Coordinates of C-alpha atoms in Angstrom, one line a residue:
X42 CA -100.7 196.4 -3.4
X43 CA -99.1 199.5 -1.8
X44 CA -96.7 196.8 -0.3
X45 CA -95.6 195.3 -3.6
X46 CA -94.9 198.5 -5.3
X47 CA -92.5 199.7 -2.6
X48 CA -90.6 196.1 -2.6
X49 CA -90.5 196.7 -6.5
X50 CA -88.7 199.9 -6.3
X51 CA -86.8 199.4 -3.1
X52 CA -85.3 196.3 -5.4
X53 CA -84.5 198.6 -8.2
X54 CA -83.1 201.8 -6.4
X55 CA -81.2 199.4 -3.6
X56 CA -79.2 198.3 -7.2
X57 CA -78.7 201.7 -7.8
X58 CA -77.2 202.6 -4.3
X59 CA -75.2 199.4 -4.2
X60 CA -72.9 201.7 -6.6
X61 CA -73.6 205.2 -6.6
X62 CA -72.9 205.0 -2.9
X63 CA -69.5 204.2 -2.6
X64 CA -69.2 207.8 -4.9
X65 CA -71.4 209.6 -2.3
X66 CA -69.8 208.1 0.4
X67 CA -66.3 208.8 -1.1
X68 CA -67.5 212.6 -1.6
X69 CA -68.4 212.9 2.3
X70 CA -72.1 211.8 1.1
X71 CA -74.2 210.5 3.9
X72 CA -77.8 210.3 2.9
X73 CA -78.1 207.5 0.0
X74 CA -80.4 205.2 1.8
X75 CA -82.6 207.9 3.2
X76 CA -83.1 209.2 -0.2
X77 CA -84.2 205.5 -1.8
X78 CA -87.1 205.2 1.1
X79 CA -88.1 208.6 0.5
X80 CA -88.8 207.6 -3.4
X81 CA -89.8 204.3 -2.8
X82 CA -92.9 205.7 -0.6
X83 CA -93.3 208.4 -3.5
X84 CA -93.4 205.6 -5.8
X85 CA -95.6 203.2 -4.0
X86 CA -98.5 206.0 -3.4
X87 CA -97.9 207.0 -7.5
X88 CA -98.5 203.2 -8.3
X89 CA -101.4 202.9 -6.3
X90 CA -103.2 206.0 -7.4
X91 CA -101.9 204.7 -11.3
X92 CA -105.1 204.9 -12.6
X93 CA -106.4 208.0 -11.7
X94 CA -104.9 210.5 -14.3
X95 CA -103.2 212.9 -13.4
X96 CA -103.4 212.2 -9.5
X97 CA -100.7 209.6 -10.2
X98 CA -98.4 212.5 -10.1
X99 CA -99.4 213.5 -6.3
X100 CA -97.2 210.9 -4.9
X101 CA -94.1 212.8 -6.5
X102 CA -94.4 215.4 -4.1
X103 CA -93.0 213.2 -1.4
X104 CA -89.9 212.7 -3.1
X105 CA -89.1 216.9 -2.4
X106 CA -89.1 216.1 1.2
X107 CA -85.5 214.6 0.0
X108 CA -83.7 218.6 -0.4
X109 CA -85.7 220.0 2.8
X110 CA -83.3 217.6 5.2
X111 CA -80.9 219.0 7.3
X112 CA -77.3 218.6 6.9
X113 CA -77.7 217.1 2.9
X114 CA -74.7 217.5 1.1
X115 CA -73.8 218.1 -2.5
X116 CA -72.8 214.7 -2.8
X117 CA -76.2 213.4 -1.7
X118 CA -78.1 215.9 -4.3
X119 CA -76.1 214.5 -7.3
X120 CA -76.4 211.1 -6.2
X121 CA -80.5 211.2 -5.2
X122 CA -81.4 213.0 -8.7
X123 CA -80.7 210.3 -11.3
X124 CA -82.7 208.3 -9.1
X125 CA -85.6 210.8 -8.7
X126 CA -85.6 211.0 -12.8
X127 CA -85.9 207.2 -13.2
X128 CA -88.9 207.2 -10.8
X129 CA -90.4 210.2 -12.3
X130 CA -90.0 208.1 -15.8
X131 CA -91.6 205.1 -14.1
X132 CA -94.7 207.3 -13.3
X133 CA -95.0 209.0 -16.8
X134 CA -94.9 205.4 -18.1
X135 CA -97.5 203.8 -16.0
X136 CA -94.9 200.7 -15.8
X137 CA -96.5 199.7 -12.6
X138 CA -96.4 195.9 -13.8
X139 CA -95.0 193.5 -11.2
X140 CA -93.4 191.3 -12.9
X141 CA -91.5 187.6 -11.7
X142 CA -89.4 187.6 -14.8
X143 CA -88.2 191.6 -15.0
X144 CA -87.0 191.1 -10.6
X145 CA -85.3 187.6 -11.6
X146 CA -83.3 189.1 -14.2
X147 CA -82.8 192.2 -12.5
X148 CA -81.4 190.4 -9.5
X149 CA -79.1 187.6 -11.9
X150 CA -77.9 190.6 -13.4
X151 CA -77.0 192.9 -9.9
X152 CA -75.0 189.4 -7.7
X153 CA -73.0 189.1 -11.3
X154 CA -71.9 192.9 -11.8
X155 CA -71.7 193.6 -7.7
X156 CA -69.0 190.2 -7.5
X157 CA -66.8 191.9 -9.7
X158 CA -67.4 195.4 -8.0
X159 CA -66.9 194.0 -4.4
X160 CA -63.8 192.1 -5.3
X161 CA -62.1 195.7 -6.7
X162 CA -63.0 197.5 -4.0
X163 CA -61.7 194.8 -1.3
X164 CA -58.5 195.2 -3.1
X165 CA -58.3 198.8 -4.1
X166 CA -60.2 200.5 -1.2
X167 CA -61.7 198.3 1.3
X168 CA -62.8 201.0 4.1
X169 CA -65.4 202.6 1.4
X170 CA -67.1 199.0 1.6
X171 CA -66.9 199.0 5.0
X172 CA -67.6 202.5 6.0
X173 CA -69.7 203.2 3.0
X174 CA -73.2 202.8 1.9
X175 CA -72.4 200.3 -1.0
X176 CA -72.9 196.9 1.4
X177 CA -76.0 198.0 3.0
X178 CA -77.5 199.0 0.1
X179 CA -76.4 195.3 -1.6
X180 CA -77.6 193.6 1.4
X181 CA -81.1 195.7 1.1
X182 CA -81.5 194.7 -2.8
X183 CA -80.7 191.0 -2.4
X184 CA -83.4 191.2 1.0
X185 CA -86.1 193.0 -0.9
X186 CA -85.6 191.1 -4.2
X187 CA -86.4 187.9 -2.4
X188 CA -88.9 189.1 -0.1
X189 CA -90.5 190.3 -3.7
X190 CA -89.8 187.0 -5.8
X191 CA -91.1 185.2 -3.2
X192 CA -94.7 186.8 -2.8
X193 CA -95.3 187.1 -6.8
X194 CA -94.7 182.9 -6.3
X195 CA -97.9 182.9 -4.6
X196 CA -101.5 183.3 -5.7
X197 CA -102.3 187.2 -5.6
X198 CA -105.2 186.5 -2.9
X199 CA -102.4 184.9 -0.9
X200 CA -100.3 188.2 -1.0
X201 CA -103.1 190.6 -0.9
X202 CA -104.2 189.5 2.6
X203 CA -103.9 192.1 5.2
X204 CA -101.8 189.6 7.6
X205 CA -99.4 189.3 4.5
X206 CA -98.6 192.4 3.6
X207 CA -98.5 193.3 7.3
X208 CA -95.6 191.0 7.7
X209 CA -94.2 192.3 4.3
X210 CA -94.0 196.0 5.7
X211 CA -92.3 194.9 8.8
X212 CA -90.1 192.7 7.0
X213 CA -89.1 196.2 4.7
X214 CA -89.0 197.9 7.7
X215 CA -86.5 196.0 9.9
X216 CA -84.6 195.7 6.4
X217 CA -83.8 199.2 5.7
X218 CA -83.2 200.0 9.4
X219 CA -80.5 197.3 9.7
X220 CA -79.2 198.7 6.3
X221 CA -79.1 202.2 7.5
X222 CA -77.9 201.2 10.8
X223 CA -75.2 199.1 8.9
X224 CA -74.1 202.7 7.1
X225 CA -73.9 204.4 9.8
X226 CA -70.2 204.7 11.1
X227 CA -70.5 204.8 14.8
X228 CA -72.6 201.3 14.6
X229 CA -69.7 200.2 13.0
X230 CA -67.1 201.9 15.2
X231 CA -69.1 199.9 18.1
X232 CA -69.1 196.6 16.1
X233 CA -65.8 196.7 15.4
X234 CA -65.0 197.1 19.1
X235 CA -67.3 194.3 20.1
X236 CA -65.2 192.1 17.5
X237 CA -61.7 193.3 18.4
X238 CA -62.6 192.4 22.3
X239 CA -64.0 189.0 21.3
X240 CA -61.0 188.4 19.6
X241 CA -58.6 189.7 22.4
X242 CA -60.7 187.7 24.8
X243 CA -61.5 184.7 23.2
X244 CA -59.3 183.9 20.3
X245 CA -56.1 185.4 21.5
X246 CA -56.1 183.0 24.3
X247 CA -56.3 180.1 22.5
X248 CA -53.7 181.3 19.6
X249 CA -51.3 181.6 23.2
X250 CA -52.3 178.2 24.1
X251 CA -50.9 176.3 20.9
X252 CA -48.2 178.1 20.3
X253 CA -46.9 177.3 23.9
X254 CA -48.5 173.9 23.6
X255 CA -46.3 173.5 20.5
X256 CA -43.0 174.8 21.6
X257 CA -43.4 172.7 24.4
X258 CA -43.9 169.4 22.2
X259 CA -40.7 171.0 20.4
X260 CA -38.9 171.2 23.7
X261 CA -39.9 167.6 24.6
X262 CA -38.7 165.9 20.9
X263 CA -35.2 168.3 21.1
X264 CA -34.1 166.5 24.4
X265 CA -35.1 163.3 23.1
X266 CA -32.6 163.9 20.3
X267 CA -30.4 165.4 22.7
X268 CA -30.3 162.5 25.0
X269 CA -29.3 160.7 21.9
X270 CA -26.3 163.0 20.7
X271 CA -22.8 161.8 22.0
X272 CA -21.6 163.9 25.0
X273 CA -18.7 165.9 23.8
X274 CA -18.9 167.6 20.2
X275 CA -19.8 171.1 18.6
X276 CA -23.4 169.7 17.5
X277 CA -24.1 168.5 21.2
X278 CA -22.9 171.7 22.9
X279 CA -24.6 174.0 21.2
X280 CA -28.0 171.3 21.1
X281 CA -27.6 171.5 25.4
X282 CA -27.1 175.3 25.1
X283 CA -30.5 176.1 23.2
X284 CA -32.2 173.1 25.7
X285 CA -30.9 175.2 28.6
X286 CA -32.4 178.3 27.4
X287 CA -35.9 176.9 26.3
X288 CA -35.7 175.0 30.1
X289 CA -35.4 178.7 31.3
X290 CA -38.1 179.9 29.6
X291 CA -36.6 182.1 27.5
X292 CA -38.1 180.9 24.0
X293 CA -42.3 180.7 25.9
X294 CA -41.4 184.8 27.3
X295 CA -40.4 185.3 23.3
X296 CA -43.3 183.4 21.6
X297 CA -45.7 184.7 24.3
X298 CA -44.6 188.8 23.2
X299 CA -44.2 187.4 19.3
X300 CA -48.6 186.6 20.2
X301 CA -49.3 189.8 21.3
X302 CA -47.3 191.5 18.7
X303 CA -48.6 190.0 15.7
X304 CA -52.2 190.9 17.3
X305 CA -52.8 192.9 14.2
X306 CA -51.7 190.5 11.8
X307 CA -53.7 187.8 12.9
X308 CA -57.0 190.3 12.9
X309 CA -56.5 191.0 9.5
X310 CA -55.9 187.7 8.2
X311 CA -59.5 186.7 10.0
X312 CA -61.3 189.3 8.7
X313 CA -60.2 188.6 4.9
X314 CA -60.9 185.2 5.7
X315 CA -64.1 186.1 6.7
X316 CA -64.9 188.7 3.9
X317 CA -64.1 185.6 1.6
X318 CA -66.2 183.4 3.1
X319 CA -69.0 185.4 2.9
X320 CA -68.4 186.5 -0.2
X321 CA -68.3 182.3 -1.4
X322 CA -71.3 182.2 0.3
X323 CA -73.2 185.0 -1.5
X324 CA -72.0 183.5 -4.9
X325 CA -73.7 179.9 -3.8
X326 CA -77.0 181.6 -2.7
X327 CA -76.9 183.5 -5.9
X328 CA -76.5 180.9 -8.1
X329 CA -79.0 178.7 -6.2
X330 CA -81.9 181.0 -6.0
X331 CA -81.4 182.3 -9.7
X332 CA -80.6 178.4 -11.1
X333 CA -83.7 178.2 -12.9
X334 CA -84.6 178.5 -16.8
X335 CA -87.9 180.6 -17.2
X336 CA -90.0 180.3 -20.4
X337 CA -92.4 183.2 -20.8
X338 CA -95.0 180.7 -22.3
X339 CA -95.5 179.0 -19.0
X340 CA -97.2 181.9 -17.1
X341 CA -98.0 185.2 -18.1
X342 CA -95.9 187.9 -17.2
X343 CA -94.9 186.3 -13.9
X344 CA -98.0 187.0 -12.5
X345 CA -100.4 184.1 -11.2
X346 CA -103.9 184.1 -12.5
X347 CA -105.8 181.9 -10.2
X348 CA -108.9 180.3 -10.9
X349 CA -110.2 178.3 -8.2
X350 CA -109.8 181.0 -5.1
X351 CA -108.1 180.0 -1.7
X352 CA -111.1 180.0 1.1
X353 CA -109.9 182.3 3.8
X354 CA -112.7 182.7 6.2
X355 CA -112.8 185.3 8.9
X356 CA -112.7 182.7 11.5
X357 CA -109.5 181.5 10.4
X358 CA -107.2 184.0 12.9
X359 CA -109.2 183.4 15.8
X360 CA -108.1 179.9 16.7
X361 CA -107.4 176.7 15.3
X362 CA -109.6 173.7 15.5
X363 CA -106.8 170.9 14.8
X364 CA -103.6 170.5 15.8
X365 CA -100.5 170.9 13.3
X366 CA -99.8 167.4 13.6
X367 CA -102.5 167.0 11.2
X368 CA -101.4 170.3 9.1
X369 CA -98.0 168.8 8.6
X370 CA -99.4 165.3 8.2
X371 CA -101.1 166.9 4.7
X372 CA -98.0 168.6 4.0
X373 CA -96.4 165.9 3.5
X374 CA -99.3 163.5 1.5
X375 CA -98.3 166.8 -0.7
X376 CA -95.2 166.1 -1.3
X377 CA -95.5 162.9 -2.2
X378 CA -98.6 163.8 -4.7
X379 CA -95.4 166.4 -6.4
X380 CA -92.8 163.2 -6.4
X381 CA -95.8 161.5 -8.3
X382 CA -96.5 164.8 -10.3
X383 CA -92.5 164.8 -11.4
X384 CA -92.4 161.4 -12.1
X385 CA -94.9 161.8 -14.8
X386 CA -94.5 165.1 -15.8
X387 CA -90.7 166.4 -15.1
X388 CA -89.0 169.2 -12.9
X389 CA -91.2 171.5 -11.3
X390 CA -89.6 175.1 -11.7
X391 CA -89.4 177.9 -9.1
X392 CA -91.7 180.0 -10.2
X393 CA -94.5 177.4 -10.7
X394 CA -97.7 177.6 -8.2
X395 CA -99.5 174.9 -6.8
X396 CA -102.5 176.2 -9.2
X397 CA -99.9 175.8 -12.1
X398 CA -98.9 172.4 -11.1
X399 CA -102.8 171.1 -10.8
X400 CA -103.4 173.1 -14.4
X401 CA -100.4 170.8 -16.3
X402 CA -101.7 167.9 -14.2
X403 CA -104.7 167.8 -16.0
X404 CA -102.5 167.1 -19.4
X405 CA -100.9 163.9 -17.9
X406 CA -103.6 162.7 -15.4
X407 CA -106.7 161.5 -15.6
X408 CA -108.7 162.4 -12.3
X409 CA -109.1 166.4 -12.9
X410 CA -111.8 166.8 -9.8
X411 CA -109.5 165.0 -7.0
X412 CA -106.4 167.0 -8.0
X413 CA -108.1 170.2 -7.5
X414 CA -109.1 168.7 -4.3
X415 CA -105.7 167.4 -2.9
X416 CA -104.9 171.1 -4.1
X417 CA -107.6 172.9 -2.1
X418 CA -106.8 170.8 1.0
X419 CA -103.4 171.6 0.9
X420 CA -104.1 175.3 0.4
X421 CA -105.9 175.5 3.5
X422 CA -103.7 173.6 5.6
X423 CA -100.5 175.7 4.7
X424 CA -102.2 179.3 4.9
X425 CA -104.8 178.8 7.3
X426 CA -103.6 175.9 9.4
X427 CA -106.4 174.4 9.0
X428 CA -106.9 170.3 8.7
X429 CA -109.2 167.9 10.3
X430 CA -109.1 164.8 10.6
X431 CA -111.5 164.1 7.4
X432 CA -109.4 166.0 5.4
X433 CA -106.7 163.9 6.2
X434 CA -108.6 160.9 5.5
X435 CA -109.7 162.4 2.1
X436 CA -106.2 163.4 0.7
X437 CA -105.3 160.0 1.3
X438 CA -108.0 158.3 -0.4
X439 CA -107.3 160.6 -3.2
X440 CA -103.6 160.1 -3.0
X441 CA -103.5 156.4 -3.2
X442 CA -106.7 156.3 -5.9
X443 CA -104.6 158.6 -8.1
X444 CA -101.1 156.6 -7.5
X445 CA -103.3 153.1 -8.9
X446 CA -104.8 154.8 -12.0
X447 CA -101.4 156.5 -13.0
X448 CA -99.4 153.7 -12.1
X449 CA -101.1 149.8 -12.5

């Protein structure tokens, strides 16, 4: 569970950073990201030890390791202490609850309020976004909030297995260090590099390229009018005069320096372009992972109470005895039992499990035993890849004996 706790708090202190760091940053701050790992460590070894009295406090000790860094600055101090109270308050509480409802709204609230925030700061100072710890720290919340949302949607003996939560602790790990990296300015001194001579080297070209491909064109369509102009008159003299220059090449030398001048122009109208793309993007992720409507009667408290456990032998890392043609194969007799399952029963919604699905199934359906069995095959084809050839045969017995009842 050690795992769980830290993705909880990294979620709530990443929301935190995401705006106290563009202060510590503006204030020559430089430590915001080190300080949340330090307290989300403190706070996993707290949550872990919750039940234990007073030992629950031990963890808290970690979190002084913060002031004995070297080179901290005020900045940093002021910034890491309102954080270090709210975990303290955490501890004191005992709210060690992990909760599917309190990280949804947490993170519909954080993409609404950090829109607004990003958009001032791209207009108002767009190098503390840049240079700052604000983005990382954004990037880190959205990362750890679905990494966290997305394990609570399983069964807890799904998340609780060792191969799990190792993959969760790497996944943390790789996060934070691409977020500090991110923060760091001479990463981003070398990006920026790497960008400016991809640009220079690729784009540059091409931006030559049309604009002498197009003054040629021009050139071409002005002698065809010229050719059709009488041969004496003010409009035909000066016509031949600006021909003869372009035929010099006069007007390519001209649009050739007028490319390499406006070098800085064009680099800053792709990286707005860019910002705003990204930025579109991030409000249709939002929006899509946070579309659902949650009723707190469905399931309590966001955690999944399962009743019928997942078999997860020993054996099952040590090699497989079917191929995954037969593991997708049951995947997707799965899918088709949840198009029969919506047809009778409605949406599914995000945050049910496949336990919750097989519970409301036996309100509409009539064969309680082989639904719990289609279930348990499924199960143990997705997380253990695990399916023979019998089990295929079973599921779609099952399947095609539970389409004919529902449906005469």
């Amino acid at each position: 569970m050690l795992i769980m706790y830290m993705l909880r708090m990294l979620a709530d202190l990443s929301f935190y950073y995401a705006f106290a760091g563009v202060i510590s940053n503006a204030c020559n701050g430089n430590m915001p990201l080190v300080g949340a790992a330090i307290l989300v460590i403190a706070f996993g070894i707290c949550a872990v030890n919750g039940q234990k009295g007073l030992v629950r406090f031990a963890g808290l000790l970690v979190s002084l390791v913060f002031f004995l860094l070297p080179g901290l600055a005020l900045a940093d101090v002021l910034c890491y202490l309102p954080a270090l109270a709210y975990v303290i308050y955490t501890v004191v509480k005992q709210d060690f609850t992990l909760s599917w409802y309190r990280a949804k709204d947490l993170f519909s609230l954080f993409w609404k309020l950090y829109i607004v925030f990003f958009a001032a700061l791209l207009i108002y100072g767009r190098q503390w976004i840049v240079s700052g710890d604000s983005l990382p720290a954004a990037c880190l919340m959205v990362f750890s909030s679905v990494l966290f949302m997305r394990a609570l949607r399983h069964e807890e003996e799904i998340y609780l297995q060792k191969n799990y939560q190792i993959c969760s602790f790497l996944s943390v790990g790789i996060l934070w260090l691409a977020a500090w990296l991110l923060s760091r300015r001479f990463v981003l001194r070398l990006l920026g590099t790497g960008l400016r001579s991809v640009y220079e080297i690729i784009f540059l070209p091409v931006l030559q390229a049309v604009m002498t491909a197009f003054v040629q064109v021009c050139y071409w369509i002005f002698s065809a009018i010229v050719m059709l102009l009488p041969d004496q008159g003010t409009i035909s003299d000066t016509a031949r005069k600006i021909l003869g220059e372009m035929a010099q090449g006069d007007s390519f030398a001209e649009t050739e320096q007028m490319a390499y001048t406006s070098n800085h122009m064009w680099s800053a109208i792709f990286f707005i372009i860019a910002i705003l793309a990204i930025a579109g993007c991030a409000v249709l992720f939002f929006r899509w992972i946070s579309s659902g409507r949650w009723q707190e009667n469905d399931v309590s408290d966001g955690r999944e109470q399962t009743i019928i456990p997942l078999d997860t032998p020993k054996s099952a890392n040590t090699r497989r005895t079917i191929s995954s043609h037969h593991v997708q194969q049951v995947r997707e007799l799965y899918k088709r039992y949840l198009k029969l399952y919506m047809k009778l029963a409605g949406e599914i919604h995000p945050y049910e499990t496949s336990y919750d699905i097989a519970r409301k199934s036996e309100q509409i359906m009539k064969e309680h035993e082989e639904i719990f069995q289609i279930r348990e095959i499924y199960l143990d084809a997705r997380y253990n890849g695990h399916a023979e050839k019998k089990n295929l045969r079973t599921l779609k017995n099952l399947y095609q004996r539970l389409k004919k009842e529902q449906w005469p």
